[in-house]
PDB file of C-alpha atoms and ligand atoms in Angstrom:
ATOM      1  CA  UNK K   1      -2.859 -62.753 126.177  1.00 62.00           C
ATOM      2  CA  UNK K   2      -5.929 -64.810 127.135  1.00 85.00           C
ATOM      3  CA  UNK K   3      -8.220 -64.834 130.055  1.00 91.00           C
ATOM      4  CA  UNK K   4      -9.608 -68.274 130.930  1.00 94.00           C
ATOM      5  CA  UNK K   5     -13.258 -69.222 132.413  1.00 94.00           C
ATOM      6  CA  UNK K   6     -13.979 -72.509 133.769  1.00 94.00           C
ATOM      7  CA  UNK K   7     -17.711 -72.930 134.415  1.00 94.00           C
ATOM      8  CA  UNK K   8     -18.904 -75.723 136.318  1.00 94.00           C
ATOM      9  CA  UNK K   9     -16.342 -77.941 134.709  1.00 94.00           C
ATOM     10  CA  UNK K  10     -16.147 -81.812 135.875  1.00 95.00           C
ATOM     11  CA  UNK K  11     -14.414 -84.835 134.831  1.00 95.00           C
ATOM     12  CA  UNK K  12     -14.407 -88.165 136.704  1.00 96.00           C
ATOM     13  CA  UNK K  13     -12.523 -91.413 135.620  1.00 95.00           C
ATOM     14  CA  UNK K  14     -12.972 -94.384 137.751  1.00 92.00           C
ATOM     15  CA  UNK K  15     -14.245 -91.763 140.467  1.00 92.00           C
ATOM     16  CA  UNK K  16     -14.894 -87.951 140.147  1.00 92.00           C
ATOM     17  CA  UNK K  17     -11.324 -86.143 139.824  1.00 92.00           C
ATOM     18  CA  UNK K  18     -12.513 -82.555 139.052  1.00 91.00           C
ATOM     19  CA  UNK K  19     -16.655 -81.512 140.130  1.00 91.00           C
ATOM     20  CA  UNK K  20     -17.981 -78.565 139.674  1.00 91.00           C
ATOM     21  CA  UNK K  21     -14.828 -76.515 139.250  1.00 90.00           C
ATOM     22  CA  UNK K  22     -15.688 -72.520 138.267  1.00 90.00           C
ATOM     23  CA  UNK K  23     -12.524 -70.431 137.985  1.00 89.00           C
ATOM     24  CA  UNK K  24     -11.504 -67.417 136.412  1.00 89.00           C
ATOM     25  CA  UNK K  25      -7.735 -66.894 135.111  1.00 89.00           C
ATOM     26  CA  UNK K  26      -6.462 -63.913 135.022  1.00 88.00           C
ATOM     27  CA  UNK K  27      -4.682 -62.909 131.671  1.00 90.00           C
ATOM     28  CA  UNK K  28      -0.942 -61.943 131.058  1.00 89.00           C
ATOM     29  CA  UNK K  29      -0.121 -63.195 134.711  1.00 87.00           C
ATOM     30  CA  UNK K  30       1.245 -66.040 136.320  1.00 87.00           C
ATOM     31  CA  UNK K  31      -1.359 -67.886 138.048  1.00 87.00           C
ATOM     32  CA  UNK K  32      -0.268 -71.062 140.771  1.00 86.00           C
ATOM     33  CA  UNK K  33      -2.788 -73.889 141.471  1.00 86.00           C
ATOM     34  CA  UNK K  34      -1.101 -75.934 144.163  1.00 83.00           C
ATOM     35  CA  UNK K  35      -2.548 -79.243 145.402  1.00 83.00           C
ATOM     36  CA  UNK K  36      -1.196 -83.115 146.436  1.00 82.00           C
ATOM     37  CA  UNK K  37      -0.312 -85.976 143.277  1.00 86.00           C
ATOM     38  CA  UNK K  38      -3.449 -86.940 142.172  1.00 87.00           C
ATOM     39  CA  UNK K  39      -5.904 -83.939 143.214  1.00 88.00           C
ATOM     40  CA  UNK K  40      -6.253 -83.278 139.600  1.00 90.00           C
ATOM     41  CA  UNK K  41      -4.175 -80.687 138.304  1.00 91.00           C
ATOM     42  CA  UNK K  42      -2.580 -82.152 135.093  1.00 94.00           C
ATOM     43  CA  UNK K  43      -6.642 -83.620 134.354  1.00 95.00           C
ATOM     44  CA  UNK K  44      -7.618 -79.841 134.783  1.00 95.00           C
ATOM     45  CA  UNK K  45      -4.626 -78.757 132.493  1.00 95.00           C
ATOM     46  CA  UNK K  46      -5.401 -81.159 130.242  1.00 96.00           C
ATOM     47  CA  UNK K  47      -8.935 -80.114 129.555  1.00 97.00           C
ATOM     48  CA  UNK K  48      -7.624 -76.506 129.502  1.00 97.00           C
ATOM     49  CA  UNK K  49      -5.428 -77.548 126.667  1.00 96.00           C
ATOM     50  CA  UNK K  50      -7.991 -80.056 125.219  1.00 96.00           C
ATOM     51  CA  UNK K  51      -6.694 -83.330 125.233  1.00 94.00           C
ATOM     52  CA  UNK K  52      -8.732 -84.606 127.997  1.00 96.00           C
ATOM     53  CA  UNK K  53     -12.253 -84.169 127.180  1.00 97.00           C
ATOM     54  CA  UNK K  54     -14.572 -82.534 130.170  1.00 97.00           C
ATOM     55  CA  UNK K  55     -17.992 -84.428 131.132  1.00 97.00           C
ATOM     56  CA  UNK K  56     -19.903 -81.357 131.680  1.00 97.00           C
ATOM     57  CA  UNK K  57     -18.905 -77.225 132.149  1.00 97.00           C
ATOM     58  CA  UNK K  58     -17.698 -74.998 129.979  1.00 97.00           C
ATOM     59  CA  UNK K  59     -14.181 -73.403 129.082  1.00 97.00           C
ATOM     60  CA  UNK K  60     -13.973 -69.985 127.230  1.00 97.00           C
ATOM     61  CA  UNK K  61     -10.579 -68.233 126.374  1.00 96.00           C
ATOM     62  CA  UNK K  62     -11.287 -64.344 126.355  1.00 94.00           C
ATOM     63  CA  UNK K  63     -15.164 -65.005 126.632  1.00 92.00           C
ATOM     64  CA  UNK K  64     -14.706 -67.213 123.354  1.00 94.00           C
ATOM     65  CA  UNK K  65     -16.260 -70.946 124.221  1.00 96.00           C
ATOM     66  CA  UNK K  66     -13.478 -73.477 123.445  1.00 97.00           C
ATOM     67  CA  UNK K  67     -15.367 -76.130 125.332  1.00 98.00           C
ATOM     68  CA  UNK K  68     -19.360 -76.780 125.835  1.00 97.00           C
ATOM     69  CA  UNK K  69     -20.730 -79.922 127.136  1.00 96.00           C
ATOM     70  CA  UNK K  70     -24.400 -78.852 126.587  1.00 95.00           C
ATOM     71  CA  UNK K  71     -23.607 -77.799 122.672  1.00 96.00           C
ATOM     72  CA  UNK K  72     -20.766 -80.364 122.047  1.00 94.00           C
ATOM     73  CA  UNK K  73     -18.249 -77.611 120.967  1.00 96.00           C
ATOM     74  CA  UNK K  74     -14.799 -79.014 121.361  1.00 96.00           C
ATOM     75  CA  UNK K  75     -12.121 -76.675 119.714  1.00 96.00           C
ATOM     76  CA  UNK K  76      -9.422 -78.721 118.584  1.00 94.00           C
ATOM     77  CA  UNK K  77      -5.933 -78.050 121.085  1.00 92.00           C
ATOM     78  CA  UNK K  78      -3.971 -76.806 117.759  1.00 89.00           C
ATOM     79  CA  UNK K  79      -6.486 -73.879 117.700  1.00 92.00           C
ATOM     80  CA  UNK K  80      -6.392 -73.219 121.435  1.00 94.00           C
ATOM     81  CA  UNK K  81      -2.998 -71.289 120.955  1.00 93.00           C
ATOM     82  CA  UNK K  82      -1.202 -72.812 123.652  1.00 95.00           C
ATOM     83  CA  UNK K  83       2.045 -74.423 124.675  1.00 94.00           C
ATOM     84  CA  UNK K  84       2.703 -76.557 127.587  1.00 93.00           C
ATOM     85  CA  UNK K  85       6.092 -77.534 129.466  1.00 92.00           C
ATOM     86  CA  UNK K  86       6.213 -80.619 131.587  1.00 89.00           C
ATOM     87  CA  UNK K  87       8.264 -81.856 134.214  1.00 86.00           C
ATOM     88  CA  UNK K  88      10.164 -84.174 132.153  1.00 83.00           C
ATOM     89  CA  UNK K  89      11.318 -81.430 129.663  1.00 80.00           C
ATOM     90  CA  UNK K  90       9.238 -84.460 126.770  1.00 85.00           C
ATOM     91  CA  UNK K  91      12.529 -82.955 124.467  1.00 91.00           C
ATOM     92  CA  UNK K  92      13.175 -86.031 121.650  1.00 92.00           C
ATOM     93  CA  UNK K  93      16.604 -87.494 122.546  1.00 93.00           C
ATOM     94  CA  UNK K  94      17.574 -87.833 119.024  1.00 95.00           C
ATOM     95  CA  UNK K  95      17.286 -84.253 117.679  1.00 95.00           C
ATOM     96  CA  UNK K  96      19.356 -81.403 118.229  1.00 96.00           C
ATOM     97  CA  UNK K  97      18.004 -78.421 120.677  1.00 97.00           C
ATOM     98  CA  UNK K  98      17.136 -76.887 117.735  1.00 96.00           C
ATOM     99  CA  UNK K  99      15.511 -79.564 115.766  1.00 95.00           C
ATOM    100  CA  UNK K 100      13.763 -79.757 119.034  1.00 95.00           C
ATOM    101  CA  UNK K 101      12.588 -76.408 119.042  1.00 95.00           C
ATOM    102  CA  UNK K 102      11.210 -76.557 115.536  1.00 94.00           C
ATOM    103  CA  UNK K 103       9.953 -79.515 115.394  1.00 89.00           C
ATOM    104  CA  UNK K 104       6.565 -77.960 116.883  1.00 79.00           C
ATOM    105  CA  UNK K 105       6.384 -75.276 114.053  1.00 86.00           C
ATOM    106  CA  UNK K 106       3.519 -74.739 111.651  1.00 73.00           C
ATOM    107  CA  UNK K 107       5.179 -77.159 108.584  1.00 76.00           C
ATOM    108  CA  UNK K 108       4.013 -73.944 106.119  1.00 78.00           C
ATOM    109  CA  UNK K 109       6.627 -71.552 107.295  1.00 86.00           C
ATOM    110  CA  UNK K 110       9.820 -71.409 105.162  1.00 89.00           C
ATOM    111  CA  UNK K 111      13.491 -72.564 105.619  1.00 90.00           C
ATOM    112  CA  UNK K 112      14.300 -69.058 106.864  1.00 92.00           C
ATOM    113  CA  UNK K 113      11.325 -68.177 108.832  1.00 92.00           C
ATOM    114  CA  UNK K 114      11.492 -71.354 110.546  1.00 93.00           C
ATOM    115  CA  UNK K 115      14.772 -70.818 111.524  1.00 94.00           C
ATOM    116  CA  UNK K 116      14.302 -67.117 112.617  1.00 95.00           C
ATOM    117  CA  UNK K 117      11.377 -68.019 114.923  1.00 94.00           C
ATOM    118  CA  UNK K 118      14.143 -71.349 116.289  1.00 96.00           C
ATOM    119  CA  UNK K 119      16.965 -69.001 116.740  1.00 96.00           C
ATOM    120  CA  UNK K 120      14.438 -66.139 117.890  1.00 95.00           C
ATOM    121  CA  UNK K 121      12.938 -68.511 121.020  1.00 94.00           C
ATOM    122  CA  UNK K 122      16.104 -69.815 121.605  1.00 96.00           C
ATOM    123  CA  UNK K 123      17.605 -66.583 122.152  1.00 94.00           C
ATOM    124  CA  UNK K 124      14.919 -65.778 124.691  1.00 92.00           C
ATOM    125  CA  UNK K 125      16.378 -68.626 126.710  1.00 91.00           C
ATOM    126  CA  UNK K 126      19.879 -67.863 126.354  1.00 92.00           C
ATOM    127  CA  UNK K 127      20.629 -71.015 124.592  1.00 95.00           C
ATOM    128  CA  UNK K 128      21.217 -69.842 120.929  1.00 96.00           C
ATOM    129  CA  UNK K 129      25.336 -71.394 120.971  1.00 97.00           C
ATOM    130  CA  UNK K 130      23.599 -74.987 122.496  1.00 97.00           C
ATOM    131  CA  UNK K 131      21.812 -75.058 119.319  1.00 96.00           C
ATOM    132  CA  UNK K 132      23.446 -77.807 117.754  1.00 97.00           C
ATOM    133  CA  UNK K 133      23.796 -79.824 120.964  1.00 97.00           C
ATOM    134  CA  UNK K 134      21.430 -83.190 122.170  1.00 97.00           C
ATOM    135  CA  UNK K 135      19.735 -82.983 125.104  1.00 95.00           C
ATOM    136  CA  UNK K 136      21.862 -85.395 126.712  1.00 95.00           C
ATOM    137  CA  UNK K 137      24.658 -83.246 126.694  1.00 96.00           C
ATOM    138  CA  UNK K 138      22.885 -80.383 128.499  1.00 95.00           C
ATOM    139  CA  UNK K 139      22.020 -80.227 132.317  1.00 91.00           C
ATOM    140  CA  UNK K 140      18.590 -80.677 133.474  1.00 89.00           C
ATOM    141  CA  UNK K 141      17.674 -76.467 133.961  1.00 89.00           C
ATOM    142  CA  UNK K 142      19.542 -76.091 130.335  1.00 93.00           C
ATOM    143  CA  UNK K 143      17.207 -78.830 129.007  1.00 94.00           C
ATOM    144  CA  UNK K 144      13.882 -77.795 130.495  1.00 91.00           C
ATOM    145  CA  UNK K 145      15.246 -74.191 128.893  1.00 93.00           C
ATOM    146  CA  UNK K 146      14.813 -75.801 125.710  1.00 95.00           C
ATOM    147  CA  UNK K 147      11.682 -77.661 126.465  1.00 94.00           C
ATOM    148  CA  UNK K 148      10.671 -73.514 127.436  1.00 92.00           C
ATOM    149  CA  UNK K 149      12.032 -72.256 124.146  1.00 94.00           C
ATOM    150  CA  UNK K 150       9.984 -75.003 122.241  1.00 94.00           C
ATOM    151  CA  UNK K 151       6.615 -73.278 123.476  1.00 93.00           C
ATOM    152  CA  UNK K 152       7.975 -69.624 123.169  1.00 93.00           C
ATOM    153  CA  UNK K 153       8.649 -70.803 119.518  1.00 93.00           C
ATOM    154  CA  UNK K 154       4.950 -71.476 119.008  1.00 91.00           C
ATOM    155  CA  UNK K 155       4.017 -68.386 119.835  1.00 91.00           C
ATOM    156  CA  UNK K 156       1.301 -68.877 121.991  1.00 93.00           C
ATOM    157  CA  UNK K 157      -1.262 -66.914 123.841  1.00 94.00           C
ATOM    158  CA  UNK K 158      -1.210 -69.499 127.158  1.00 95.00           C
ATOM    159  CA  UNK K 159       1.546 -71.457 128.715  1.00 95.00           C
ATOM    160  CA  UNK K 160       0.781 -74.171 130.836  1.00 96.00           C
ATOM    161  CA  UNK K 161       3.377 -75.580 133.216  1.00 94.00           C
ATOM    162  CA  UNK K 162       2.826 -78.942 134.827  1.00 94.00           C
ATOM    163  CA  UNK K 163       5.114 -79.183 137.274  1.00 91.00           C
ATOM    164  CA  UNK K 164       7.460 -78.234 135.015  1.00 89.00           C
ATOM    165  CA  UNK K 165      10.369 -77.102 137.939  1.00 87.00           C
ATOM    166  CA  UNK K 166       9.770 -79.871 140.325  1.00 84.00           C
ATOM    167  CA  UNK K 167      12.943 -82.338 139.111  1.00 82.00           C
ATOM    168  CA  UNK K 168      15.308 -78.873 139.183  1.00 83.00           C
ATOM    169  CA  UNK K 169      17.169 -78.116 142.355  1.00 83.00           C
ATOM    170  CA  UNK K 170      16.338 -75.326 144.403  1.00 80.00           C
ATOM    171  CA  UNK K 171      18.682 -72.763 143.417  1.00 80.00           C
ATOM    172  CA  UNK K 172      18.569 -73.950 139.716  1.00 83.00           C
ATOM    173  CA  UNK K 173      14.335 -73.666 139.878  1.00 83.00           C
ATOM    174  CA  UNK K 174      14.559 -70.255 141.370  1.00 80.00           C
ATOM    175  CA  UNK K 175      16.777 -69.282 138.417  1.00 82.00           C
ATOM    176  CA  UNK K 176      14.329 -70.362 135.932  1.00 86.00           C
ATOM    177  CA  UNK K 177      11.145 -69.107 138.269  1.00 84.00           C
ATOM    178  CA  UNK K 178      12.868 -65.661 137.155  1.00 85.00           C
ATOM    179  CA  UNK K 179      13.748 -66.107 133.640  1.00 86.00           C
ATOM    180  CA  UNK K 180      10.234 -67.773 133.602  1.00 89.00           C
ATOM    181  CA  UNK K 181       8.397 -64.869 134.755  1.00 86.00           C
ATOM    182  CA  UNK K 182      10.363 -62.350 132.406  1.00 88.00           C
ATOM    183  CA  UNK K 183       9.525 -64.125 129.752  1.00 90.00           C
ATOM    184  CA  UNK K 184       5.728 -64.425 130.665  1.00 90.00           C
ATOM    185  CA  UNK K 185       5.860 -60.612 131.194  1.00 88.00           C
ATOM    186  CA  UNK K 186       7.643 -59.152 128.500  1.00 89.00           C
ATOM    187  CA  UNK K 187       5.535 -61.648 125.941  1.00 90.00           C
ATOM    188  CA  UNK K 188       2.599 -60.934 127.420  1.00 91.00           C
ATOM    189  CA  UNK K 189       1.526 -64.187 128.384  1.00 93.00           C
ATOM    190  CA  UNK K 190      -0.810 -65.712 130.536  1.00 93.00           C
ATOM    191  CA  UNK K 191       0.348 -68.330 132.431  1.00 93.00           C
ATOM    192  CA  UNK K 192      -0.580 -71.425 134.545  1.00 92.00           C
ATOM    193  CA  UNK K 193       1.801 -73.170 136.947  1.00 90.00           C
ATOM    194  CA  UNK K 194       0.487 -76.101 138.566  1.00 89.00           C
ATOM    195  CA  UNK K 195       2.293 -77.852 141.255  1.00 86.00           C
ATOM    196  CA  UNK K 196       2.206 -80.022 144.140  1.00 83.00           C
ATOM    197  CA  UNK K 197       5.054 -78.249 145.576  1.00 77.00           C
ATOM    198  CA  UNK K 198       3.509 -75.035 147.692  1.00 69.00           C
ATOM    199  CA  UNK K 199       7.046 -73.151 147.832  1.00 65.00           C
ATOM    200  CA  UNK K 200       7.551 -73.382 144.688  1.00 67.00           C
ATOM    201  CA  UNK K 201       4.383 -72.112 143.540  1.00 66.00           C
ATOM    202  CA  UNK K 202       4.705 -68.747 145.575  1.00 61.00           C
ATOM    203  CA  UNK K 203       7.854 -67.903 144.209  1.00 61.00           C
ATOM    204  CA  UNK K 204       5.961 -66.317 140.820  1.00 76.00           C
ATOM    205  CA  UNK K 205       4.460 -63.312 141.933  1.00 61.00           C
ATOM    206  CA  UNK K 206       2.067 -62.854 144.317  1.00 59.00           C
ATOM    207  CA  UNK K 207       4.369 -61.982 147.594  1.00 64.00           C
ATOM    208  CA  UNK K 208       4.524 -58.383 148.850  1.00 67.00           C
ATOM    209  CA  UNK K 209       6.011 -57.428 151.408  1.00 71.00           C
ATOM    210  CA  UNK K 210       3.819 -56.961 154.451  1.00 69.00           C
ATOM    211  CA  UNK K 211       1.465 -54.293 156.285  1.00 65.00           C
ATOM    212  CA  UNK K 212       0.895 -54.048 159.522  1.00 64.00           C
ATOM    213  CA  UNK K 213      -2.263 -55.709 160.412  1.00 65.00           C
ATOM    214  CA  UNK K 214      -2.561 -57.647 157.180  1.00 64.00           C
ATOM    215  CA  UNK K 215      -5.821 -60.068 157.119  1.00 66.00           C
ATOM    216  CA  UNK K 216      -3.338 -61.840 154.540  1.00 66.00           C
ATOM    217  CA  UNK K 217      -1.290 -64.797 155.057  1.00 68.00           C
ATOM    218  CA  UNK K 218       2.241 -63.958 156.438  1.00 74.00           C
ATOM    219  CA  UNK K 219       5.514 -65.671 156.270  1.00 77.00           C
ATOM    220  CA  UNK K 220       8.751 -64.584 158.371  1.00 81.00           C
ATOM    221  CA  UNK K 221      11.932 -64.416 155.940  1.00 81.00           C
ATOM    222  CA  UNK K 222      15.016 -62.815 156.036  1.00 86.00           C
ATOM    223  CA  UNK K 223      16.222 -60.497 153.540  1.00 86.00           C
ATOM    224  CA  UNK K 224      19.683 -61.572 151.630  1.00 85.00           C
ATOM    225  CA  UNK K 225      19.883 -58.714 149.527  1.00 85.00           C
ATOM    226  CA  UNK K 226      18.231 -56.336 146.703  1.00 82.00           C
ATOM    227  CA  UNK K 227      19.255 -56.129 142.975  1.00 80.00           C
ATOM    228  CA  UNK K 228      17.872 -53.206 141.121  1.00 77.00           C
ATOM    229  CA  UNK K 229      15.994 -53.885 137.725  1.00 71.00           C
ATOM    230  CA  UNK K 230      15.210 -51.268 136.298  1.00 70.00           C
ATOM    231  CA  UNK K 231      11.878 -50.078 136.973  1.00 70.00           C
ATOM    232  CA  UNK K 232      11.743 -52.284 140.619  1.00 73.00           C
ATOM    233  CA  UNK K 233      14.596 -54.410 142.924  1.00 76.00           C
ATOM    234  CA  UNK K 234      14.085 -57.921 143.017  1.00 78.00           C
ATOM    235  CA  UNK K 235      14.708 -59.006 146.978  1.00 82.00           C
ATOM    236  CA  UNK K 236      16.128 -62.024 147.849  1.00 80.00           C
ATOM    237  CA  UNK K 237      13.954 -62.974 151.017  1.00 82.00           C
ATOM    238  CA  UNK K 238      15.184 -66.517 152.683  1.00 83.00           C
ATOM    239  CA  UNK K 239      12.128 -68.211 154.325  1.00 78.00           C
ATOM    240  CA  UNK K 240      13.218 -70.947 155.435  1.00 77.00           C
ATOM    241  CA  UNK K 241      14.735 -73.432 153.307  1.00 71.00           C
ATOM    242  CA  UNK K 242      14.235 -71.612 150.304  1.00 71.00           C
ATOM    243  CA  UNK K 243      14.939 -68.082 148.422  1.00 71.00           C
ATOM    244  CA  UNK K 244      12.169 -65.906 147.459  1.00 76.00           C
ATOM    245  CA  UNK K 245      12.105 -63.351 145.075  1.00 75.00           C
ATOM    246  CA  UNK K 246       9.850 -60.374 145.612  1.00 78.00           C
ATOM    247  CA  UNK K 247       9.100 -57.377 143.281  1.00 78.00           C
ATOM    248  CA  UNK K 248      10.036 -54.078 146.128  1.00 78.00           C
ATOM    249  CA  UNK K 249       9.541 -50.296 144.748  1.00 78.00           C
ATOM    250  CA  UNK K 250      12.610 -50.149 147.211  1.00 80.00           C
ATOM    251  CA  UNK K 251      15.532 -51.791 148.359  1.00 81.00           C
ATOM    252  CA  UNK K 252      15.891 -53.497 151.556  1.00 82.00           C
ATOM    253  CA  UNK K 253      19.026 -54.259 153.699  1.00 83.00           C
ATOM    254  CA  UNK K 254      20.007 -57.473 155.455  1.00 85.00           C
ATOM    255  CA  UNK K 255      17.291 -57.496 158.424  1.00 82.00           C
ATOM    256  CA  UNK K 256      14.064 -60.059 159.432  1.00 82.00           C
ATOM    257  CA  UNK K 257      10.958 -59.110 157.132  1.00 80.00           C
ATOM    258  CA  UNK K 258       7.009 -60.394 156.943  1.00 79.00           C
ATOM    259  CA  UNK K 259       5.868 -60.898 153.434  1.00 75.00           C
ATOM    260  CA  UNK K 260       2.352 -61.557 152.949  1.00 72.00           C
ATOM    261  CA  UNK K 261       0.414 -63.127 149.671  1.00 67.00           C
ATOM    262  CA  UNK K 262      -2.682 -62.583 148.503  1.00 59.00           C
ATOM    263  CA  UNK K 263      -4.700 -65.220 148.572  1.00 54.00           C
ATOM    264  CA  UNK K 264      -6.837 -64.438 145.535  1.00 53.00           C
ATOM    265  CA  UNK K 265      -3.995 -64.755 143.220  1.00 51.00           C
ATOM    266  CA  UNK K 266      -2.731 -68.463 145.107  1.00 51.00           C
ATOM    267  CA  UNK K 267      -5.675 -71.142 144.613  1.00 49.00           C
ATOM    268  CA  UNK K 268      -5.643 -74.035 146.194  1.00 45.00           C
ATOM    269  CA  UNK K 269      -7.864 -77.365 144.981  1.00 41.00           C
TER     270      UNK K 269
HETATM  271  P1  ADP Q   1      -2.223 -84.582 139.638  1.00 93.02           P
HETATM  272  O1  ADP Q   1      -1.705 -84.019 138.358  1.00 93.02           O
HETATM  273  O2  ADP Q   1      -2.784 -83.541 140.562  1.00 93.02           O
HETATM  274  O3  ADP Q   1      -1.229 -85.446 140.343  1.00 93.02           O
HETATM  275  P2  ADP Q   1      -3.962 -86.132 137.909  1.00 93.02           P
HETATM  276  O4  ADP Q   1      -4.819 -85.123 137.224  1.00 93.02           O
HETATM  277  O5  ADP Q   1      -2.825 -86.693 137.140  1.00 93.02           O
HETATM  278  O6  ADP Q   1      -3.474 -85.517 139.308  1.00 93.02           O
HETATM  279  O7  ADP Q   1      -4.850 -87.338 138.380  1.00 93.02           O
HETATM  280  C1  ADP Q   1      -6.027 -87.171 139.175  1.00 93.02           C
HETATM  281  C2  ADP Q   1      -6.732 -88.515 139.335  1.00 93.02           C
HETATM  282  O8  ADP Q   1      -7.256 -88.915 138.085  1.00 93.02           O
HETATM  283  C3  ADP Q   1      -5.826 -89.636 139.791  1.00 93.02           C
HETATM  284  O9  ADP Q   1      -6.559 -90.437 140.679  1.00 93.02           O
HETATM  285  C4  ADP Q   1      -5.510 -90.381 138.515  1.00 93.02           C
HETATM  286  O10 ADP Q   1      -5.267 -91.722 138.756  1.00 93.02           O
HETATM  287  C5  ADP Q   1      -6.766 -90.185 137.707  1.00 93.02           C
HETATM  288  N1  ADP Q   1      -6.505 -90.142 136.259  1.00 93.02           N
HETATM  289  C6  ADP Q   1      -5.831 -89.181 135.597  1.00 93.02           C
HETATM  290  N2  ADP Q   1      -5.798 -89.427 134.289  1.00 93.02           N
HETATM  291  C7  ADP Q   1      -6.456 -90.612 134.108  1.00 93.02           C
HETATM  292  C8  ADP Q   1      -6.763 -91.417 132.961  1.00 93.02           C
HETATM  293  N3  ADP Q   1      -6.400 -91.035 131.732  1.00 93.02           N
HETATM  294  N4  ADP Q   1      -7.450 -92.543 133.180  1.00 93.02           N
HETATM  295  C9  ADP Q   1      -7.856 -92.917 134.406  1.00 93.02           C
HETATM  296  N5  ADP Q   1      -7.600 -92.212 135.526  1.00 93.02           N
HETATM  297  C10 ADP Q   1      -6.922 -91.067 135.388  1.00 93.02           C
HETATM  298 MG1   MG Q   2       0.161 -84.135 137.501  1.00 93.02          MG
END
C-alpha cells in the first residue's frame, strides 16, 4: 500500500533517457506505463526501486522522500519495501521453487517462519505441490508463478513488473493478468506494469464498458462470455486478436460491445 510521486525526475546515460518526468501512482492499483524498447521504462523502474541512481527529481513513497537530488537522500532499495518480477522469471536454476522463493527472505526469520511465509506465497500462486521441483521442470507461466511467489514472499508494499508477461503466450499471459490482479487486490498492493506491449498493458483494469458519447478511447470487441465472481462477472471481450477481461456489475451475452479506457489510469511515455 504505497502511493508513488515522481517530481521532475531525469536520468540520461550517453543521451537523456528520462527528463523531467512528474507522475503520480496511484496506491493499491495496477498502474500500466506502455512505451517502445528503449523509451525508458526499466531506467524509470529502476530508479523507482533504487538501483539506478536519478540525476535530478525527487521520488517519495506515501509523501515519504526515498530519493532527493538537491539533499542527496538515497534510501537504500532493501528499505523501499518492494519486489520486482522480470521477464525472464531471474529464478536460480539450481534451487528448488522453494529454495527459490526463500532465498529472498530476511536471513533473521526462523526455520519455521521461513518456511510458513515459502509455503504461504507459494500457496497464493497455486504452486505449493511444485515445491520441491527446479525450474527447468516447470513451464514458462508455472515458472514466472514462482518468480511471482518470490516477491509475494517478501511481503512488499510495491510490485514492479518489467515486462514480466511478454515471453508468455497469449492465453497463458491472460491467465496470469488475472491471478496477477487478484493477488494485487486482495494484498493490497500497488502495482506497476511496464510494457512495450499496448494489449497487454490494458488487460489490468482500466476497461469499462462503454457510454454513449464517451470522450474516452473506444475499442470494438465481442463478448465470449461472463463468469460471475462474486461481488462482479469478469467478461471475456475478444478485440481482436486477443481476450480481454473486464470487471461488469452485470453479465453480458454473446453480442458486439464498445469498451472504453480511461486514459488517466493508461500513461503513455
Ligand atoms: P526500455 O526498458 O523502455 O526498453 P531502458 O530503460 O532499458 O528502456 O533503456 C533506455 C535507454 O537507456 C536505452 O537507450 C538504453 O540503451 C539506455 N540505458 C539503459 N541502461 C543503461 C546503462 N546502464 N548504461 C547505459 N545506457 C543505458
Ligand atoms: Mg526494459
Amino acid at each position: 500500500m504505497v502511493a508513488i510521486k515522481l517530481h521532475e525526475l531525469s536520468k540520461s546515460f550517453q543521451g537523456p533517457v528520462i527528463n523531467q518526468l512528474s507522475l503520480t501512482i496511484p496506491d493499491q492499483q495496477i498502474t500500466a506505463l506502455i512505451g517502445p524498447s528503449g523509451s525508458g521504462k526499466s531506467t524509470l523502474l529502476n530508479m523507482i526501486a533504487g538501483l539506478t541512481t536519478p540525476d535530478s527529481g525527487q521520488i517519495s513513497f506515501d509523501n515519504q522522500p526515498i530519493f532527493d537530488a538537491a539533499t542527496h537522500w538515497n534510501q537504500p532499495p532493501a528499505q523501499r519495501h518492494l519486489a520486482m518480477v522480470f521477464q525472464d522469471f531471474a529464478l536460480w536454476p539450481h534451487m528448488t521453487v522453494q529454495e527459490n522463493v526463500a532465498f529472498a527472505l530476511e536471513k533473521h526469520l526462523t526455520k519455521p517462519e521461513l518456511t510458513a511465509q515459502v509455503n504461504w506465497a507459494l500457496e497464493q500462486v497455486s504452486l505449493i505441490d511444485f515445491r520441491h521441483r527446479y525450474p527447468r521442470e516447470l513451464s514458462g507461466g508455472q515458472q514466472q508463478r514462482v518468480a511471482l511467489a518470490r516477491a509475494l514472499a517478501t511481503q512488499p508494499d510495491l510490485i514492479l513488473f518489467d515486462e514480466a508477461l511478454s515471453a508468455l503466450d497469449p492465453e497463458l499471459r491472460t491467465r496470469l493478468q488475472l491471478e496477477i490482479r487478484a493477488l494485487i487486490h486482495d494484498q493490497h498492493l500497488t502495482a506497476i506494469f511496464v510494457t512495450h506491449d499496448r494489449p497487454e498493458a490494458l488487460q489490468p483494469e482500466y476497461v469499462a464498458v462503454s457510454q454513449a458519447g464517451t470522450q474516452q478511447p473506444t475499442y470494438q470487441g465481442l463478448v465470449q462470455r461472463s463468469t460471475f465472481m462474486g461481488d462482479h462477472f469478469d467478461t471475456y471481450v475478444q478485440v481482436g486478436a486477443y481476450d480481454w477481461h473486464v470487471k461488469t456489475q452485470l453479465p453480458y451475452t454473446t453480442a458486439p460491445i464498445t469498451l472504453s479506457i480511461d486514459p488517466h489510469q493508461i500513461l503513455t511515455f
